[in-house]
mmCIF file of C-alpha atoms in Angstrom:
data_model
loop_
_atom_site.group_PDB
_atom_site.id
_atom_site.type_symbol
_atom_site.label_atom_id
_atom_site.label_comp_id
_atom_site.label_asym_id
_atom_site.label_seq_id
_atom_site.Cartn_x
_atom_site.Cartn_y
_atom_site.Cartn_z
ATOM 1 C CA UNK A 1 0.000 0.000 0.000
ATOM 2 C CA UNK A 2 1.242 3.485 -0.882
ATOM 3 C CA UNK A 3 0.153 6.309 1.430
ATOM 4 C CA UNK A 4 1.414 9.023 -0.920
ATOM 5 C CA UNK A 5 1.291 8.974 -4.687
ATOM 6 C CA UNK A 6 3.151 11.165 -7.141
ATOM 7 C CA UNK A 7 1.378 13.534 -9.511
ATOM 8 C CA UNK A 8 2.943 14.075 -12.931
ATOM 9 C CA UNK A 9 2.742 17.493 -14.577
ATOM 10 C CA UNK A 10 4.106 18.409 -17.990
ATOM 11 C CA UNK A 11 6.203 21.561 -17.874
ATOM 12 C CA UNK A 12 4.262 23.181 -20.721
ATOM 13 C CA UNK A 13 0.795 22.230 -19.474
ATOM 14 C CA UNK A 14 -1.354 25.337 -20.125
ATOM 15 C CA UNK A 15 -3.774 24.248 -17.389
ATOM 16 C CA UNK A 16 -1.195 25.035 -14.719
ATOM 17 C CA UNK A 17 -1.745 28.535 -13.392
ATOM 18 C CA UNK A 18 1.612 28.383 -11.641
ATOM 19 C CA UNK A 19 4.329 25.722 -11.357
ATOM 20 C CA UNK A 20 3.602 23.218 -8.565
ATOM 21 C CA UNK A 21 6.297 22.144 -6.081
ATOM 22 C CA UNK A 22 8.588 19.756 -7.946
ATOM 23 C CA UNK A 23 10.725 16.973 -6.463
ATOM 24 C CA UNK A 24 11.148 14.641 -9.410
ATOM 25 C CA UNK A 25 12.020 15.732 -12.949
ATOM 26 C CA UNK A 26 11.485 13.467 -15.948
ATOM 27 C CA UNK A 27 13.950 13.670 -18.837
ATOM 28 C CA UNK A 28 12.084 13.563 -22.161
ATOM 29 C CA UNK A 29 13.908 12.598 -25.342
ATOM 30 C CA UNK A 30 13.406 11.288 -28.893
ATOM 31 C CA UNK A 31 16.928 9.857 -28.905
ATOM 32 C CA UNK A 32 16.578 6.066 -28.669
ATOM 33 C CA UNK A 33 20.038 5.770 -27.104
ATOM 34 C CA UNK A 34 18.868 7.944 -24.207
ATOM 35 C CA UNK A 35 15.466 6.338 -23.674
ATOM 36 C CA UNK A 36 16.877 4.439 -20.680
ATOM 37 C CA UNK A 37 17.459 7.807 -18.993
ATOM 38 C CA UNK A 38 13.877 8.839 -19.655
ATOM 39 C CA UNK A 39 12.548 5.548 -18.278
ATOM 40 C CA UNK A 40 14.785 5.827 -15.212
ATOM 41 C CA UNK A 41 13.649 9.361 -14.385
ATOM 42 C CA UNK A 42 10.035 8.302 -14.866
ATOM 43 C CA UNK A 43 10.527 5.846 -12.000
ATOM 44 C CA UNK A 44 11.983 8.293 -9.458
ATOM 45 C CA UNK A 45 8.587 9.573 -8.298
ATOM 46 C CA UNK A 46 7.259 6.066 -7.721
ATOM 47 C CA UNK A 47 10.428 5.098 -5.880
ATOM 48 C CA UNK A 48 10.045 8.117 -3.601
ATOM 49 C CA UNK A 49 6.437 7.136 -2.891
ATOM 50 C CA UNK A 50 7.558 3.624 -1.961
ATOM 51 C CA UNK A 51 10.204 4.889 0.485
ATOM 52 C CA UNK A 52 7.766 7.260 2.132
ATOM 53 C CA UNK A 53 5.020 4.668 2.326
ATOM 54 C CA UNK A 54 7.315 2.066 3.888
ATOM 55 C CA UNK A 55 8.482 4.641 6.420
ATOM 56 C CA UNK A 56 4.919 5.707 7.199
ATOM 57 C CA UNK A 57 3.833 2.109 7.687
ATOM 58 C CA UNK A 58 6.414 1.646 10.421
ATOM 59 C CA UNK A 59 5.887 5.107 11.907
ATOM 60 C CA UNK A 60 2.180 4.315 12.272
ATOM 61 C CA UNK A 61 2.997 0.930 13.827
ATOM 62 C CA UNK A 62 5.395 2.482 16.348
ATOM 63 C CA UNK A 63 2.911 5.221 17.189
ATOM 64 C CA UNK A 64 0.179 2.644 17.807
ATOM 65 C CA UNK A 65 2.457 0.803 20.243
ATOM 66 C CA UNK A 66 2.974 4.016 22.224
ATOM 67 C CA UNK A 67 -0.786 4.598 22.288
ATOM 68 C CA UNK A 68 -1.443 1.023 23.441
ATOM 69 C CA UNK A 69 1.291 1.254 26.103
ATOM 70 C CA UNK A 70 -0.254 4.407 27.568
ATOM 71 C CA UNK A 71 -3.772 2.980 27.380
ATOM 72 C CA UNK A 72 -2.936 -0.141 29.401
ATOM 73 C CA UNK A 73 -0.865 1.902 31.846
ATOM 74 C CA UNK A 74 -3.867 4.088 32.650
ATOM 75 C CA UNK A 75 -6.348 1.166 32.771
ATOM 76 C CA UNK A 76 -4.986 -1.431 35.277
ATOM 77 C CA UNK A 77 -7.951 -3.775 34.832
ATOM 78 C CA UNK A 78 -7.751 -3.832 31.052
ATOM 79 C CA UNK A 79 -6.629 -7.224 29.766
ATOM 80 C CA UNK A 80 -4.450 -7.989 26.770
ATOM 81 C CA UNK A 81 -5.018 -11.506 25.478
ATOM 82 C CA UNK A 82 -2.695 -13.151 22.971
ATOM 83 C CA UNK A 83 -4.133 -16.163 21.146
ATOM 84 C CA UNK A 84 -2.636 -18.782 18.851
ATOM 85 C CA UNK A 85 -3.708 -22.049 17.231
ATOM 86 C CA UNK A 86 -3.081 -25.585 18.513
ATOM 87 C CA UNK A 87 -4.024 -28.986 17.154
ATOM 88 C CA UNK A 88 -6.917 -30.779 18.800
ATOM 89 C CA UNK A 89 -9.023 -33.850 18.163
ATOM 90 C CA UNK A 90 -11.473 -31.652 16.271
ATOM 91 C CA UNK A 91 -8.817 -29.901 14.201
ATOM 92 C CA UNK A 92 -7.040 -26.555 14.678
ATOM 93 C CA UNK A 93 -8.254 -24.814 17.826
ATOM 94 C CA UNK A 94 -7.755 -21.219 18.904
ATOM 95 C CA UNK A 95 -6.259 -21.086 22.416
ATOM 96 C CA UNK A 96 -5.025 -18.444 24.838
ATOM 97 C CA UNK A 97 -1.245 -18.122 24.885
ATOM 98 C CA UNK A 98 -0.981 -15.274 27.391
ATOM 99 C CA UNK A 99 -3.170 -12.799 29.284
ATOM 100 C CA UNK A 100 -1.697 -9.621 30.728
ATOM 101 C CA UNK A 101 -3.306 -6.738 32.569
ATOM 102 C CA UNK A 102 -2.480 -3.096 33.185
ATOM 103 C CA UNK A 103 1.186 -2.445 33.923
ATOM 104 C CA UNK A 104 2.389 -5.814 32.651
ATOM 105 C CA UNK A 105 0.610 -5.334 29.336
ATOM 106 C CA UNK A 106 1.981 -1.789 29.145
ATOM 107 C CA UNK A 107 5.559 -2.994 29.728
ATOM 108 C CA UNK A 108 5.220 -5.663 27.069
ATOM 109 C CA UNK A 109 4.029 -3.108 24.528
ATOM 110 C CA UNK A 110 6.956 -0.857 25.427
ATOM 111 C CA UNK A 111 9.401 -3.744 24.975
ATOM 112 C CA UNK A 112 8.245 -4.117 21.363
ATOM 113 C CA UNK A 113 8.833 -0.478 20.401
ATOM 114 C CA UNK A 114 12.637 -0.599 19.806
ATOM 115 C CA UNK A 115 12.240 -3.763 17.724
ATOM 116 C CA UNK A 116 9.920 -2.006 15.301
ATOM 117 C CA UNK A 117 12.531 0.612 14.421
ATOM 118 C CA UNK A 118 14.944 -2.148 13.443
ATOM 119 C CA UNK A 119 12.340 -3.928 11.360
ATOM 120 C CA UNK A 120 11.521 -0.602 9.720
ATOM 121 C CA UNK A 121 15.163 -0.105 8.675
ATOM 122 C CA UNK A 122 15.185 -3.675 7.396
ATOM 123 C CA UNK A 123 12.061 -3.035 5.315
ATOM 124 C CA UNK A 124 13.339 0.278 3.929
ATOM 125 C CA UNK A 125 16.662 -1.292 2.968
ATOM 126 C CA UNK A 126 14.749 -3.976 1.077
ATOM 127 C CA UNK A 127 12.956 -1.204 -0.820
ATOM 128 C CA UNK A 128 16.310 0.398 -1.667
ATOM 129 C CA UNK A 129 17.552 -2.932 -3.025
ATOM 130 C CA UNK A 130 14.617 -3.002 -5.413
ATOM 131 C CA UNK A 131 15.297 0.584 -6.496
ATOM 132 C CA UNK A 132 19.009 0.088 -7.185
ATOM 133 C CA UNK A 133 18.536 -3.172 -9.064
ATOM 134 C CA UNK A 134 15.601 -1.848 -11.081
ATOM 135 C CA UNK A 135 17.584 1.210 -12.171
ATOM 136 C CA UNK A 136 20.574 -0.970 -13.045
ATOM 137 C CA UNK A 137 18.369 -3.353 -15.031
ATOM 138 C CA UNK A 138 16.821 -0.455 -16.967
ATOM 139 C CA UNK A 139 20.343 0.487 -18.028
ATOM 140 C CA UNK A 140 21.259 -3.118 -18.886
ATOM 141 C CA UNK A 141 18.074 -3.595 -20.914
ATOM 142 C CA UNK A 142 19.275 -0.705 -23.070
ATOM 143 C CA UNK A 143 22.847 -2.041 -23.190
ATOM 144 C CA UNK A 144 22.451 -5.846 -23.200
ATOM 145 C CA UNK A 145 25.924 -6.406 -24.638
ATOM 146 C CA UNK A 146 27.244 -5.657 -21.133
ATOM 147 C CA UNK A 147 25.987 -9.091 -20.047
ATOM 148 C CA UNK A 148 26.814 -11.041 -23.213
ATOM 149 C CA UNK A 149 30.591 -11.040 -23.116
ATOM 150 C CA UNK A 150 32.608 -14.267 -23.099
ATOM 151 C CA UNK A 151 32.289 -17.790 -24.470
ATOM 152 C CA UNK A 152 29.499 -18.696 -22.053
ATOM 153 C CA UNK A 153 27.096 -16.378 -23.841
ATOM 154 C CA UNK A 154 27.640 -17.198 -27.519
ATOM 155 C CA UNK A 155 24.093 -18.531 -27.798
ATOM 156 C CA UNK A 156 22.664 -15.419 -26.168
ATOM 157 C CA UNK A 157 24.596 -13.187 -28.584
ATOM 158 C CA UNK A 158 23.219 -15.157 -31.555
ATOM 159 C CA UNK A 159 19.656 -14.909 -30.219
ATOM 160 C CA UNK A 160 20.187 -11.184 -29.833
ATOM 161 C CA UNK A 161 21.390 -10.805 -33.436
ATOM 162 C CA UNK A 162 18.449 -12.873 -34.746
ATOM 163 C CA UNK A 163 15.763 -11.324 -32.524
ATOM 164 C CA UNK A 164 14.142 -9.292 -35.316
ATOM 165 C CA UNK A 165 13.946 -12.075 -37.891
ATOM 166 C CA UNK A 166 10.634 -13.462 -36.627
ATOM 167 C CA UNK A 167 8.198 -13.332 -33.678
ATOM 168 C CA UNK A 168 9.476 -16.742 -32.548
ATOM 169 C CA UNK A 169 13.080 -15.475 -32.575
ATOM 170 C CA UNK A 170 12.048 -12.414 -30.589
ATOM 171 C CA UNK A 171 10.344 -14.633 -27.981
ATOM 172 C CA UNK A 172 13.369 -16.922 -27.682
ATOM 173 C CA UNK A 173 15.663 -13.946 -27.248
ATOM 174 C CA UNK A 174 13.449 -12.344 -24.587
ATOM 175 C CA UNK A 175 13.238 -15.583 -22.612
ATOM 176 C CA UNK A 176 17.010 -16.078 -22.736
ATOM 177 C CA UNK A 177 17.649 -12.449 -21.829
ATOM 178 C CA UNK A 178 15.273 -12.621 -18.850
ATOM 179 C CA UNK A 179 17.100 -15.712 -17.594
ATOM 180 C CA UNK A 180 20.440 -13.939 -17.988
ATOM 181 C CA UNK A 181 19.204 -10.885 -16.123
ATOM 182 C CA UNK A 182 17.774 -13.012 -13.296
ATOM 183 C CA UNK A 183 21.035 -14.919 -12.984
ATOM 184 C CA UNK A 184 23.028 -11.677 -12.941
ATOM 185 C CA UNK A 185 20.821 -10.235 -10.207
ATOM 186 C CA UNK A 186 21.053 -13.324 -7.988
ATOM 187 C CA UNK A 187 24.847 -13.272 -8.180
ATOM 188 C CA UNK A 188 25.206 -9.524 -7.676
ATOM 189 C CA UNK A 189 22.940 -9.636 -4.619
ATOM 190 C CA UNK A 190 25.818 -11.306 -2.745
ATOM 191 C CA UNK A 191 28.240 -8.491 -3.556
ATOM 192 C CA UNK A 192 26.637 -5.989 -1.182
ATOM 193 C CA UNK A 193 24.187 -3.323 -2.272
ATOM 194 C CA UNK A 194 26.704 -0.509 -1.763
ATOM 195 C CA UNK A 195 29.007 -2.141 -4.328
ATOM 196 C CA UNK A 196 26.152 -2.703 -6.773
ATOM 197 C CA UNK A 197 25.138 0.952 -6.389
ATOM 198 C CA UNK A 198 28.677 2.184 -7.122
ATOM 199 C CA UNK A 199 28.958 -0.211 -10.079
ATOM 200 C CA UNK A 200 25.681 1.106 -11.522
ATOM 201 C CA UNK A 201 26.940 4.697 -11.453
ATOM 202 C CA UNK A 202 30.206 3.632 -13.097
ATOM 203 C CA UNK A 203 28.597 1.488 -15.818
ATOM 204 C CA UNK A 204 25.933 4.078 -16.614
ATOM 205 C CA UNK A 205 28.492 6.876 -16.730
ATOM 206 C CA UNK A 206 26.705 8.869 -14.045
ATOM 207 C CA UNK A 207 28.409 11.493 -11.912
ATOM 208 C CA UNK A 208 27.399 13.368 -8.817
ATOM 209 C CA UNK A 209 25.367 16.527 -9.533
ATOM 210 C CA UNK A 210 27.687 19.315 -10.615
ATOM 211 C CA UNK A 211 26.924 21.617 -7.695
ATOM 212 C CA UNK A 212 27.295 18.950 -4.982
ATOM 213 C CA UNK A 213 30.347 19.566 -2.810
ATOM 214 C CA UNK A 214 29.639 17.799 0.490
ATOM 215 C CA UNK A 215 28.929 14.283 -0.780
ATOM 216 C CA UNK A 216 29.831 11.996 -3.669
ATOM 217 C CA UNK A 217 29.134 8.515 -5.009
ATOM 218 C CA UNK A 218 31.636 7.020 -2.562
ATOM 219 C CA UNK A 219 29.998 8.624 0.461
ATOM 220 C CA UNK A 220 26.532 7.543 -0.695
ATOM 221 C CA UNK A 221 27.772 3.972 -1.113
ATOM 222 C CA UNK A 222 29.319 4.079 2.358
ATOM 223 C CA UNK A 223 26.035 5.255 3.856
ATOM 224 C CA UNK A 224 24.205 2.432 2.063
ATOM 225 C CA UNK A 225 26.758 -0.005 3.500
ATOM 226 C CA UNK A 226 26.050 1.349 6.990
ATOM 227 C CA UNK A 227 22.281 0.930 6.694
ATOM 228 C CA UNK A 228 22.859 -2.517 5.212
ATOM 229 C CA UNK A 229 24.914 -3.507 8.231
ATOM 230 C CA UNK A 230 22.087 -2.379 10.533
ATOM 231 C CA UNK A 231 19.764 -4.575 8.466
ATOM 232 C CA UNK A 232 22.228 -7.463 8.885
ATOM 233 C CA UNK A 233 22.243 -7.004 12.683
ATOM 234 C CA UNK A 234 18.453 -7.005 12.826
ATOM 235 C CA UNK A 235 18.080 -9.989 10.483
ATOM 236 C CA UNK A 236 20.506 -12.110 12.494
ATOM 237 C CA UNK A 237 19.271 -10.977 15.907
ATOM 238 C CA UNK A 238 22.530 -9.368 17.002
ATOM 239 C CA UNK A 239 21.986 -7.491 20.263
ATOM 240 C CA UNK A 240 25.207 -5.465 20.320
ATOM 241 C CA UNK A 241 26.597 -2.978 17.835
ATOM 242 C CA UNK A 242 29.572 -4.561 16.087
ATOM 243 C CA UNK A 243 32.970 -2.915 15.774
ATOM 244 C CA UNK A 244 32.415 -2.448 12.046
ATOM 245 C CA UNK A 245 29.011 -0.819 12.434
ATOM 246 C CA UNK A 246 30.277 1.408 15.225
ATOM 247 C CA UNK A 247 33.211 2.493 13.071
ATOM 248 C CA UNK A 248 31.024 3.273 10.062
ATOM 249 C CA UNK A 249 28.647 5.361 12.171
ATOM 250 C CA UNK A 250 31.541 7.250 13.798
ATOM 251 C CA UNK A 251 33.086 8.003 10.401
ATOM 252 C CA UNK A 252 29.826 9.516 9.122
ATOM 253 C CA UNK A 253 28.486 11.890 11.782
ATOM 254 C CA UNK A 254 26.390 13.602 9.107
ATOM 255 C CA UNK A 255 24.145 10.528 9.001
ATOM 256 C CA UNK A 256 23.148 11.008 12.637
ATOM 257 C CA UNK A 257 23.223 7.271 13.334
ATOM 258 C CA UNK A 258 24.783 7.409 16.801
ATOM 259 C CA UNK A 259 25.364 3.671 17.242
ATOM 260 C CA UNK A 260 28.498 2.833 19.233
ATOM 261 C CA UNK A 261 30.470 -0.399 19.145
ATOM 262 C CA UNK A 262 29.733 -2.730 22.042
ATOM 263 C CA UNK A 263 26.538 -0.952 23.093
ATOM 264 C CA UNK A 264 23.053 -2.385 22.917
ATOM 265 C CA UNK A 265 21.581 -2.169 19.418
ATOM 266 C CA UNK A 266 18.431 -0.091 19.779
ATOM 267 C CA UNK A 267 16.876 1.528 16.714
ATOM 268 C CA UNK A 268 14.662 4.442 17.685
ATOM 269 C CA UNK A 269 12.113 6.227 15.535
ATOM 270 C CA UNK A 270 14.655 9.016 15.064
ATOM 271 C CA UNK A 271 17.050 6.552 13.421
ATOM 272 C CA UNK A 272 14.283 5.440 11.085
ATOM 273 C CA UNK A 273 13.611 9.089 10.201
ATOM 274 C CA UNK A 274 17.276 9.619 9.362
ATOM 275 C CA UNK A 275 17.353 6.573 7.089
ATOM 276 C CA UNK A 276 14.234 7.775 5.268
ATOM 277 C CA UNK A 277 15.761 11.242 4.882
ATOM 278 C CA UNK A 278 18.982 9.802 3.438
ATOM 279 C CA UNK A 279 17.083 7.630 0.941
ATOM 280 C CA UNK A 280 14.997 10.645 -0.093
ATOM 281 C CA UNK A 281 18.139 12.721 -0.668
ATOM 282 C CA UNK A 282 19.732 9.834 -2.546
ATOM 283 C CA UNK A 283 16.826 9.711 -4.997
ATOM 284 C CA UNK A 284 17.205 13.438 -5.630
ATOM 285 C CA UNK A 285 20.918 12.976 -6.338
ATOM 286 C CA UNK A 286 20.202 10.081 -8.724
ATOM 287 C CA UNK A 287 17.517 12.136 -10.481
ATOM 288 C CA UNK A 288 19.854 15.079 -11.060
ATOM 289 C CA UNK A 289 22.715 12.798 -12.121
ATOM 290 C CA UNK A 290 20.462 11.220 -14.746
ATOM 291 C CA UNK A 291 19.312 14.638 -15.978
ATOM 292 C CA UNK A 292 22.874 15.885 -16.379
ATOM 293 C CA UNK A 293 23.793 12.636 -18.157
ATOM 294 C CA UNK A 294 20.904 13.171 -20.562
ATOM 295 C CA UNK A 295 21.680 16.833 -21.243
ATOM 296 C CA UNK A 296 25.404 16.154 -21.433
ATOM 297 C CA UNK A 297 26.249 19.212 -19.368
ATOM 298 C CA UNK A 298 25.904 20.627 -15.843
ATOM 299 C CA UNK A 299 22.505 22.006 -14.914
ATOM 300 C CA UNK A 300 21.983 25.227 -12.973
ATOM 301 C CA UNK A 301 21.553 24.806 -9.243
ATOM 302 C CA UNK A 302 17.870 25.230 -8.323
ATOM 303 C CA UNK A 303 16.908 28.110 -6.091
ATOM 304 C CA UNK A 304 16.331 27.196 -2.450
#
């Protein structure tokens, strides 16, 4: 579910009395060699909606836990029953697993709150994986030769050359290409998303926006690595901040992720906010990088 959707306006739409606030800019072109840039910029708005919706889903969940905690704290006789299902002679049967009242129920709600922040980071990182790989695949779809090099792909190269000879040839090529792309993605997933992100910028010939001075592709990749390591901790149930995660956080104070090596790993709502803010800024940087790639020159810095 998406809580916020993007509206698309054409710059020369006469129905617009005044320009609306713009966050995502689509690059339009008739040049077939640059159509991948157009398609990529068309996706930025949807990607931003996904990030915001994932964040909102977890923000709402965390808020509801606070509300429930306070409600049970102020109503000592209010019971919280947790049910599950067990096998019985008559089939699956719903049974009571636990029943808590008042303060105990309130404490149990409170104990869940820090966990939700970690799961939120995990979910948002999964969304970023989809974004990075989808952008990379848009580029590769436009430059398939990148994945056809070497003796292992002679058949794929032949199918590519013959793809326009008949509908059957086109189908065979598309099936083989889809298999190649799926295989590539499965293998690259083990490399680490930060490395895939940096490789995408290099392959696509993208550069940081011309007026950026405080961050670059390397720093964005390092921030992605940091969030990915948080995700790894949460996924594997690690209670303490590792030396590596502590070091990465200390080296990037601008991220605001104040996690220290050896301390308890607790992800607060504020951490989740910072991750969402970084992903939002990252999409803006990607959008501008794509625009400058398409235009082939630096663009003027927008007014604040």
